[in-house]
Amino acid sequence: MFQNIDLEKYDVTGQVPVEETEKQYYYMAKARGHVQNLAAELGRRPTCCVTTFGCQMNARDSEKLVGILELVGYEITEDENADFVIYNTCTVRDNANQKVYGRLGVLQNYKKKNPHMKIALCGCMMQEPSVIEKIKKSYRFVDLIFGTHNIFKFAELLCGLFENEGMLIDIWEDTDKIVEDLPVERKFPFKSGINIMFGCNNFCSYCIVPYVRGRERSRNPKDIIREIEKLVADGVVEIMLLGQNVNSYGKNLEEPMSFAQLLQEIEKIEGLQRIRFMTSHPKDLSDELIQVMKNSKKICKHLHLPVQAGSTKILTGMNRRYTKEQYLELALKIRREIPDIAITTDIIVGFPGETLEDVQETIDVIEKVQYDNAFTFIYSKRTGTPAAAMENQVPEEIVKEGFDKVLKCVQETARKQVSKYEGMVMDALVEEINEHDSSLVTGRLSNNTIVHFPGDASLIGKIVDVKLEECHGFYYMGHRV
Ligand code: SAH
Ligand code: SF4
Ligand code: F3S
């Protein structure tokens, strides 16, 4: 999208435009000149690799980076031995950070052999001052560092990279800015994520996201609709609306609008076939939303409803602002109203003060809700969050015991839930050729379950009816009907 923009019309020797989108296109025109010079020097097109860590927000941000990189003339590659490597980082749990530090060592070796190589770091980890200090001290070979709030000015930073020596660092503490209409290169031609809001105001006590993604800001509904219409015109049939808490969408708009109302507007877009969204905070999920989901023809039969823990004592410590009973009431109401919906969740084991009795309450919730799938995480202490300062951190052996119990329980319910549809015919969006057997394609059902069936590349991006013949744990084998 917006890739067909004519960069020639920007006079890069003239004045920098004031309006932000125009300004960034000006810098893209300028960066293109730099890339052309580099190509002449190398005798080939320079290559660039963007590696993404973390969630769908980061994946979408990477698509924005790739959109600009392609437009200015880089050849995109998956190989990290490239002329320009960007790590879009995540810091939600410590293992995400460790992965980045580990891989930076490998990049340093590549850079020794390729003096033209530039390395950039961006994303959530870069919003932490301690990380910046560490990179400045121990990873001097990094060329560019920017954060989550100024990703829109990537073209400008790219010019800075070509025009200056030394490490370029640009981190903003927060922003209220939303810059529209910049280029994006989608990973899949037929489906796309769309940001409907940025940031988070919930401050769950274990979570670093509000500190690294800033305050909650909703995009204007008109801009969202316009973007989706363009995507649909470009061949997209399924969209995923992205926000840390989509249920609080629209509260800070000049003309407030609920998430359910936004969904109804999106439903009207002709040609759009499937709507997904992520993530729903249970405390803000309205009856209006349940009714809109129930009556919709396009909203997928899947709700990701993170519970985090089952014990009210732990939920209070987490600042989740619901009790076990309130969560159960909500989840069971949704199951009653929309019987064929898949409910999935996130669970943290080992939050400060959590005992094995508390874990038992989490297991009780899993058994009552019968999740279709669950992501289970070991609590990770994030510096600067309230939970990190709590004194009753749980010993590793107790966490491990609780974690194994929870994992076993979610696997059992998920297996049971997924297999419920054996023998039925359902519609699947074909996403790719099967990784292991090229005579099969892989599709996704509305309820997010995967099905493999005979087919070829011509089906990719199409929604077809499939008979779900055999359930193999978490996926199906089937046939087109
Ligand atoms: N906004 C989403 C979650 C974003 S982070 C929501 O509220 O549901 C994705 C998941 O990471 C969270 O749901 C939580 O289960 C997990 N998570 C966040 N911080 C964590 C931490 N410090 N340790 C372990 N898991 C964490
Ligand atoms: Fe983190 Fe809670 Fe915000 Fe989700 S809602 S991003 S868990 S603070
Ligand atoms: Fe990670 Fe940032 Fe997403 S911390 S989970 S990439 S919002």
Coordinates of C-alpha atoms and ligand atoms in Angstrom, one line a residue, residues 92-93 206 244 279 306 308 320 346 348 377-380 382, ligand 1:
V92 CA 7.7 -8.7 27.7
R93 CA 9.7 -11.5 29.3
Y206 CA 3.7 -7.6 36.2
Q244 CA -3.4 -4.2 23.8
T279 CA -6.5 -8.6 22.7
P306 CA -6.5 -13.7 28.8
Q308 CA -3.6 -14.7 33.7
R320 CA -6.3 -7.2 36.6
D346 CA -2.9 -16.4 28.4
I348 CA 1.1 -16.7 34.0
F377 CA 4.1 -18.4 30.7
I378 CA 6.4 -18.5 33.7
Y379 CA 6.3 -15.2 35.5
S380 CA 9.3 -13.0 34.5
R382 CA 10.4 -6.9 34.8
Ligands
SAH1 N1 -2.5 -6.8 26.3 C1 -2.5 -8.2 26.4 C2 -1.3 -8.9 26.6 C3 0.0 -8.5 26.0 S1 1.4 -9.3 26.6 C4 -3.5 -8.5 27.5 O1 -3.6 -7.8 28.4 O2 -4.1 -9.6 27.4 C5 1.0 -11.0 26.2 C6 1.0 -11.9 27.4 O3 2.3 -12.0 28.0 C7 0.1 -11.5 28.6 O4 -1.2 -11.8 28.4 C8 0.8 -12.2 29.7 O5 0.2 -13.5 29.9 C9 2.2 -12.4 29.3 N2 3.1 -11.6 30.2 C10 3.1 -10.2 30.3 N3 4.0 -9.8 31.2 C11 4.6 -11.0 31.7 C12 5.6 -11.2 32.6 N4 6.2 -10.3 33.3 N5 5.9 -12.5 32.9 C13 5.3 -13.5 32.2 N6 4.4 -13.3 31.3 C14 4.0 -12.1 31.0

